[in-house]
Each structure stands twice: as structure tokens, then as C-alpha cells.
PDB file of C-alpha atoms in Angstrom:
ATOM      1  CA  UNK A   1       0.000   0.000   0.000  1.00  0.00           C
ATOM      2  CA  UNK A   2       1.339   3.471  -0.964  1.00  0.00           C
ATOM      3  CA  UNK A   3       0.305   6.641   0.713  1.00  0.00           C
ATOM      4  CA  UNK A   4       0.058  10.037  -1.410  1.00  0.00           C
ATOM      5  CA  UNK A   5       2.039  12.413   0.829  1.00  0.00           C
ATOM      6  CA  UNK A   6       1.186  15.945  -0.559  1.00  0.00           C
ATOM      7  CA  UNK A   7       3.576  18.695   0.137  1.00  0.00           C
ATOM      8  CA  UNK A   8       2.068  21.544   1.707  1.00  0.00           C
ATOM      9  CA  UNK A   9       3.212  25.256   1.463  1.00  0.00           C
ATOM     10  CA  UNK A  10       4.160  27.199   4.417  1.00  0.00           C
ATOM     11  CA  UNK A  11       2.407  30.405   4.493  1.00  0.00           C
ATOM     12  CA  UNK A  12       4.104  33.541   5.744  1.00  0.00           C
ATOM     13  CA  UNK A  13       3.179  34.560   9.462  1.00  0.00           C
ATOM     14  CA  UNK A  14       1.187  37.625   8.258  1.00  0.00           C
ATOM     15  CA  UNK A  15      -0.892  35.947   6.041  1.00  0.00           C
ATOM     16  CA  UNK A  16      -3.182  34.154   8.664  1.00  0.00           C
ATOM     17  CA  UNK A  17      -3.765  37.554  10.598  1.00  0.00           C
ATOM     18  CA  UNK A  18      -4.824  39.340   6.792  1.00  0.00           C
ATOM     19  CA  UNK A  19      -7.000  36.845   5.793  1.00  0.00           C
ATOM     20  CA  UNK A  20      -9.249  38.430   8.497  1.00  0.00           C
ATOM     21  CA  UNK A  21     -12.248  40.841   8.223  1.00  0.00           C
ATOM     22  CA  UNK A  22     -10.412  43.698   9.712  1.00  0.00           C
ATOM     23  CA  UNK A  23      -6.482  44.501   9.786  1.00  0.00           C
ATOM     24  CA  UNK A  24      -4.527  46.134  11.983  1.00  0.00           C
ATOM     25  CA  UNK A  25      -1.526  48.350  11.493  1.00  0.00           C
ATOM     26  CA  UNK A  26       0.943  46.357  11.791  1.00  0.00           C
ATOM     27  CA  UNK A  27      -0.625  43.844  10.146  1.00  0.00           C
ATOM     28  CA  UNK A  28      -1.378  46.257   7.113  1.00  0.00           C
ATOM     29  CA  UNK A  29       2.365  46.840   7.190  1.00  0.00           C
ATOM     30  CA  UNK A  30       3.347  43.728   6.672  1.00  0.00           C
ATOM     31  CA  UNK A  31       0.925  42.642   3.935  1.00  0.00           C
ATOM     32  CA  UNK A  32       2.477  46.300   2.320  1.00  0.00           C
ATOM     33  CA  UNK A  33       6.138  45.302   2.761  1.00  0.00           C
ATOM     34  CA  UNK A  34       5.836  41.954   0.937  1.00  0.00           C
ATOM     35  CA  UNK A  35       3.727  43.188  -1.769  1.00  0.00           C
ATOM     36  CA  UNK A  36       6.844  45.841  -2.591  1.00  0.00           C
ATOM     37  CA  UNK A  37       9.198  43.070  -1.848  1.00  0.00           C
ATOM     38  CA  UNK A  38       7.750  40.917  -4.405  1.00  0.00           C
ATOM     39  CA  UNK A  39       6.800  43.252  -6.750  1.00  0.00           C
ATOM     40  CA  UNK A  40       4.160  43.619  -9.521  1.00  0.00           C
ATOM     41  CA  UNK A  41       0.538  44.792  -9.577  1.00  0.00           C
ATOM     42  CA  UNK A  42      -1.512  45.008  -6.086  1.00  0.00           C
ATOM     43  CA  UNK A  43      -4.394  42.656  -7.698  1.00  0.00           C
ATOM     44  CA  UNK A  44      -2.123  39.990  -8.369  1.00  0.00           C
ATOM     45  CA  UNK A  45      -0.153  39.944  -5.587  1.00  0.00           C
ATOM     46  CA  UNK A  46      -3.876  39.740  -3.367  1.00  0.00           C
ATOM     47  CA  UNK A  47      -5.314  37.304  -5.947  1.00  0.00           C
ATOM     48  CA  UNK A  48      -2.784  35.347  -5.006  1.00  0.00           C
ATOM     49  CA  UNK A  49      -2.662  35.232  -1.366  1.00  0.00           C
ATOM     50  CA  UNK A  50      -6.794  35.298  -1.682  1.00  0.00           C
ATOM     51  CA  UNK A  51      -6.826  39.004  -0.226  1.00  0.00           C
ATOM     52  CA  UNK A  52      -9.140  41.733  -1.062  1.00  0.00           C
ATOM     53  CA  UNK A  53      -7.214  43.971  -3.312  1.00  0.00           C
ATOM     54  CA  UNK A  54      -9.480  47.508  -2.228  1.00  0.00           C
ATOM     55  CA  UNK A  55      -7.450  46.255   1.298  1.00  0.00           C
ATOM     56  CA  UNK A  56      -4.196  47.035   0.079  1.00  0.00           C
ATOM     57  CA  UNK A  57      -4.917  49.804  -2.098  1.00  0.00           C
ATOM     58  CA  UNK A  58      -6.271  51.602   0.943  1.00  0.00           C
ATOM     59  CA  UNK A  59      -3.547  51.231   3.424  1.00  0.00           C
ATOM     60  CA  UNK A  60      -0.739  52.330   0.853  1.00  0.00           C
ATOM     61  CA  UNK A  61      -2.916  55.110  -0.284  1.00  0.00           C
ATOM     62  CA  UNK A  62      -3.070  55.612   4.156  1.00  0.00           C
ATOM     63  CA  UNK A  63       0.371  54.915   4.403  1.00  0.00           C
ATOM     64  CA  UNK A  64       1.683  57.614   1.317  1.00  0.00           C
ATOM     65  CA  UNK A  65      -0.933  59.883   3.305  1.00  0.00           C
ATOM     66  CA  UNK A  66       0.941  59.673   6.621  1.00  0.00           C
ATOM     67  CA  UNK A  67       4.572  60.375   4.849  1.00  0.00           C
ATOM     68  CA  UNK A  68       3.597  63.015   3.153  1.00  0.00           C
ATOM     69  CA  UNK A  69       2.227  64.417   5.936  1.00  0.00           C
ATOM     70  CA  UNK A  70       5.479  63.601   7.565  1.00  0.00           C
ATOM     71  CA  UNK A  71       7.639  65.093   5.120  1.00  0.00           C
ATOM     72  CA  UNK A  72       7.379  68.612   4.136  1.00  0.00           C
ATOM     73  CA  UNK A  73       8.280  70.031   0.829  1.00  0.00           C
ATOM     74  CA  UNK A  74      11.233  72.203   1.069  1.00  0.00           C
ATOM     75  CA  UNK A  75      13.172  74.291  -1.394  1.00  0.00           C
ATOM     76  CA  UNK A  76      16.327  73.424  -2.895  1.00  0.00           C
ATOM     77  CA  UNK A  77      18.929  75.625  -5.330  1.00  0.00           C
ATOM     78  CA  UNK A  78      18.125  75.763  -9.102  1.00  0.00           C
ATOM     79  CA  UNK A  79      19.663  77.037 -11.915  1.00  0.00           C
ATOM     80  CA  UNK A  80      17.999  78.269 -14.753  1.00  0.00           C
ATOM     81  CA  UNK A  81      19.425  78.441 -18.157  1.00  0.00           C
ATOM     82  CA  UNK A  82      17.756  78.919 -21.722  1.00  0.00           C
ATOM     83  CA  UNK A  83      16.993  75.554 -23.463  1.00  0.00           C
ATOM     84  CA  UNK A  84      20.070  74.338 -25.936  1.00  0.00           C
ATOM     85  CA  UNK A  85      18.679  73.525 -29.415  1.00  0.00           C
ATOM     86  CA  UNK A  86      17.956  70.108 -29.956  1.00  0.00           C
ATOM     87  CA  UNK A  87      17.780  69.383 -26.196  1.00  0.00           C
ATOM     88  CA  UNK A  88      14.282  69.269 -25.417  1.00  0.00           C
ATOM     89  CA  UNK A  89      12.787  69.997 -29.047  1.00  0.00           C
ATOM     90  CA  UNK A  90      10.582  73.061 -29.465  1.00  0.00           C
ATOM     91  CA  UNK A  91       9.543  75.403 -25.887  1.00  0.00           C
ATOM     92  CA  UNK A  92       6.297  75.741 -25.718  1.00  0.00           C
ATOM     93  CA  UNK A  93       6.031  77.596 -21.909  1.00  0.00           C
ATOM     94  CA  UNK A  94       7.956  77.586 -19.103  1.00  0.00           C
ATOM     95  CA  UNK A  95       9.211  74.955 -17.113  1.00  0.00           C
ATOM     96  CA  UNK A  96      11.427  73.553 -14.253  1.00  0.00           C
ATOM     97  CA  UNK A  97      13.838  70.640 -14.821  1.00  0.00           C
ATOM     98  CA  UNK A  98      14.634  69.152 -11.590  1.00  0.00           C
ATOM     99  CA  UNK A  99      17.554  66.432 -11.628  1.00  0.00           C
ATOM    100  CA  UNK A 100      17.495  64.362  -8.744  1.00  0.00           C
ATOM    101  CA  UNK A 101      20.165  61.356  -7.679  1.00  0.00           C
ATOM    102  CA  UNK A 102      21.023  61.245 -11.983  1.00  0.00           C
ATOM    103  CA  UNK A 103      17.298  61.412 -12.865  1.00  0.00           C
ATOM    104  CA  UNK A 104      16.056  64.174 -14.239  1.00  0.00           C
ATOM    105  CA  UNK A 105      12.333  65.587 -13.714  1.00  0.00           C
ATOM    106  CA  UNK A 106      10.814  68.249 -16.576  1.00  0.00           C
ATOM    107  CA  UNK A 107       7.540  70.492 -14.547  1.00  0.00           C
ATOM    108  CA  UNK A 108       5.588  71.817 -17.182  1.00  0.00           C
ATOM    109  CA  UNK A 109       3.665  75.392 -16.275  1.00  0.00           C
ATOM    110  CA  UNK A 110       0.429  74.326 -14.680  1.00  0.00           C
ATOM    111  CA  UNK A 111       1.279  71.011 -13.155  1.00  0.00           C
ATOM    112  CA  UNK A 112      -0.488  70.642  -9.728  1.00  0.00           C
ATOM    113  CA  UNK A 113       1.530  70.620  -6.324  1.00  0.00           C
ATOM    114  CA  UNK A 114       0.089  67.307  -5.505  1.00  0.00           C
ATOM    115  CA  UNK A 115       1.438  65.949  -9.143  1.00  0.00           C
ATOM    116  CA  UNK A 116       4.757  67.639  -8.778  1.00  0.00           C
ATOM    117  CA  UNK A 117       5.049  65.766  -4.898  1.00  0.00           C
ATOM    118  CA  UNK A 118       4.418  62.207  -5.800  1.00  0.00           C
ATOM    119  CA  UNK A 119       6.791  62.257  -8.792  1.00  0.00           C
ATOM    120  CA  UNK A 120       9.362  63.587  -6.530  1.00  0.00           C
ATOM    121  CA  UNK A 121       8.547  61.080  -3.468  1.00  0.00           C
ATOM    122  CA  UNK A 122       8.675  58.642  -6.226  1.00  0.00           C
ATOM    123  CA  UNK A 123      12.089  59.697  -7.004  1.00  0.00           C
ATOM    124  CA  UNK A 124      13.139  59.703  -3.506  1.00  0.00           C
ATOM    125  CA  UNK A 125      12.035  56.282  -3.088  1.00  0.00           C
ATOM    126  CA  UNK A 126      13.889  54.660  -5.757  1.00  0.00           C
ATOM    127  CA  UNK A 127      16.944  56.527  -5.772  1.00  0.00           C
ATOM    128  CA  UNK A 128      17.122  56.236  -1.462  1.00  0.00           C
ATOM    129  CA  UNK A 129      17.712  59.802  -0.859  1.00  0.00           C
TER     130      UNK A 129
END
């Protein structure tokens, strides 16, 4: 007589604690770190842990809330020179080119704060500044 021994996976320690109805913090924390470690969309990532993806997309929207909040915008030194030809094609209006850690950031006239900000968090974020 053979026996079928089926492997089984080990599920990570937070996964238990977000498969319930309501999360806490530090639960929502950890459910937000692995998602960045592994990478890739939000739905997937909850599709495949059997999450509900609105969960995650709320506490990261919660979480950028709280940095932001946390970290003020501040000015930094510019310089402003005409455009070189061929550099950016035609000027149409003004704008700002920030560079940043070796990326650089063009800020057309009449972007919003709030625009400008998350580009430049983003920015932050992957460069580690």
C-alpha cells in the first residue's frame, strides 16, 4: 500500500492575521512590505494570497498619506538656463527641470503641487535619498 504524501506550502506569518475581516496596522504593514518586496501589480499579488485587493490599495494610499504628511516640501537651489537647441525639441512655456540622484524631472507650467510631490517622493524612493 502506498500513501500520497502531498507537500504543503508554508504560508508567511502575516498571512493568517490578513485573511481576516479587519487589519490592523501592523498587520497592514506587513501585507504592504511583501507586496513591494515581491513586486508587480496590487491585484495579483492579493489574488494570489486570496486578499481583497481595495485592502491594500487603501492602506498604501493611508500609508503615502501619513509620509507626506510627515515630510514637508522644502526648497532646494536651481539654476535656470535657456533651453540648448535640440535638447528638449521646441519650448512651448515655461518649465522647471529638476535632476534628482542622476534622474532628471521636466515640470511643465500648470502642473499641480500634488502631481509635482508624488513624482518627486517617487524619485526619492527609488533613488534612497
Amino acid at each position: 500500500m502506498t500513501t500520497n504524501t502531498a507537500t504543503t506550502k508554508t504560508e508567511p506569518a502575516w498571512l493568517e492575521a490578513a485573511r481576516r475581516p479587519r487589519w490592523t496596522a501592523e498587520v497592514a504593514a506587513q501585507v504592504v512590505r511583501a507586496w513591494e518586496a515581491e513586486g508587480g501589480a496590487q491585484s495579483a499579488f492579493m489574488r494570489k494570497h486570496g486578499l481583497p485587493r481595495e485592502r491594500l490599495r487603501f492602506w498604501t494610499k493611508r500609508r503615502e498619506g501619513k509620509e507626506g504628511a510627515r515630510t514637508a516640501m522644502s526648497f532646494v537651489p536651481v539654476e535656470v538656463a535657456p533651453a540648448r537647441p535640440g535638447e528638449a525639441g521646441l519650448v512651448q512655456g515655461e518649465a522647471v527641470l529638476v535632476e534628482v540622484g542622476g534622474v532628471r524631472v521636466r515640470v511643465e507650467a500648470g502642473a499641480s503641487q500634488g502631481l509635482v510631490a508624488r513624482v518627486l517622493r517617487a524619485v526619492k524612493e527609488v533613488q534612497g535619498c
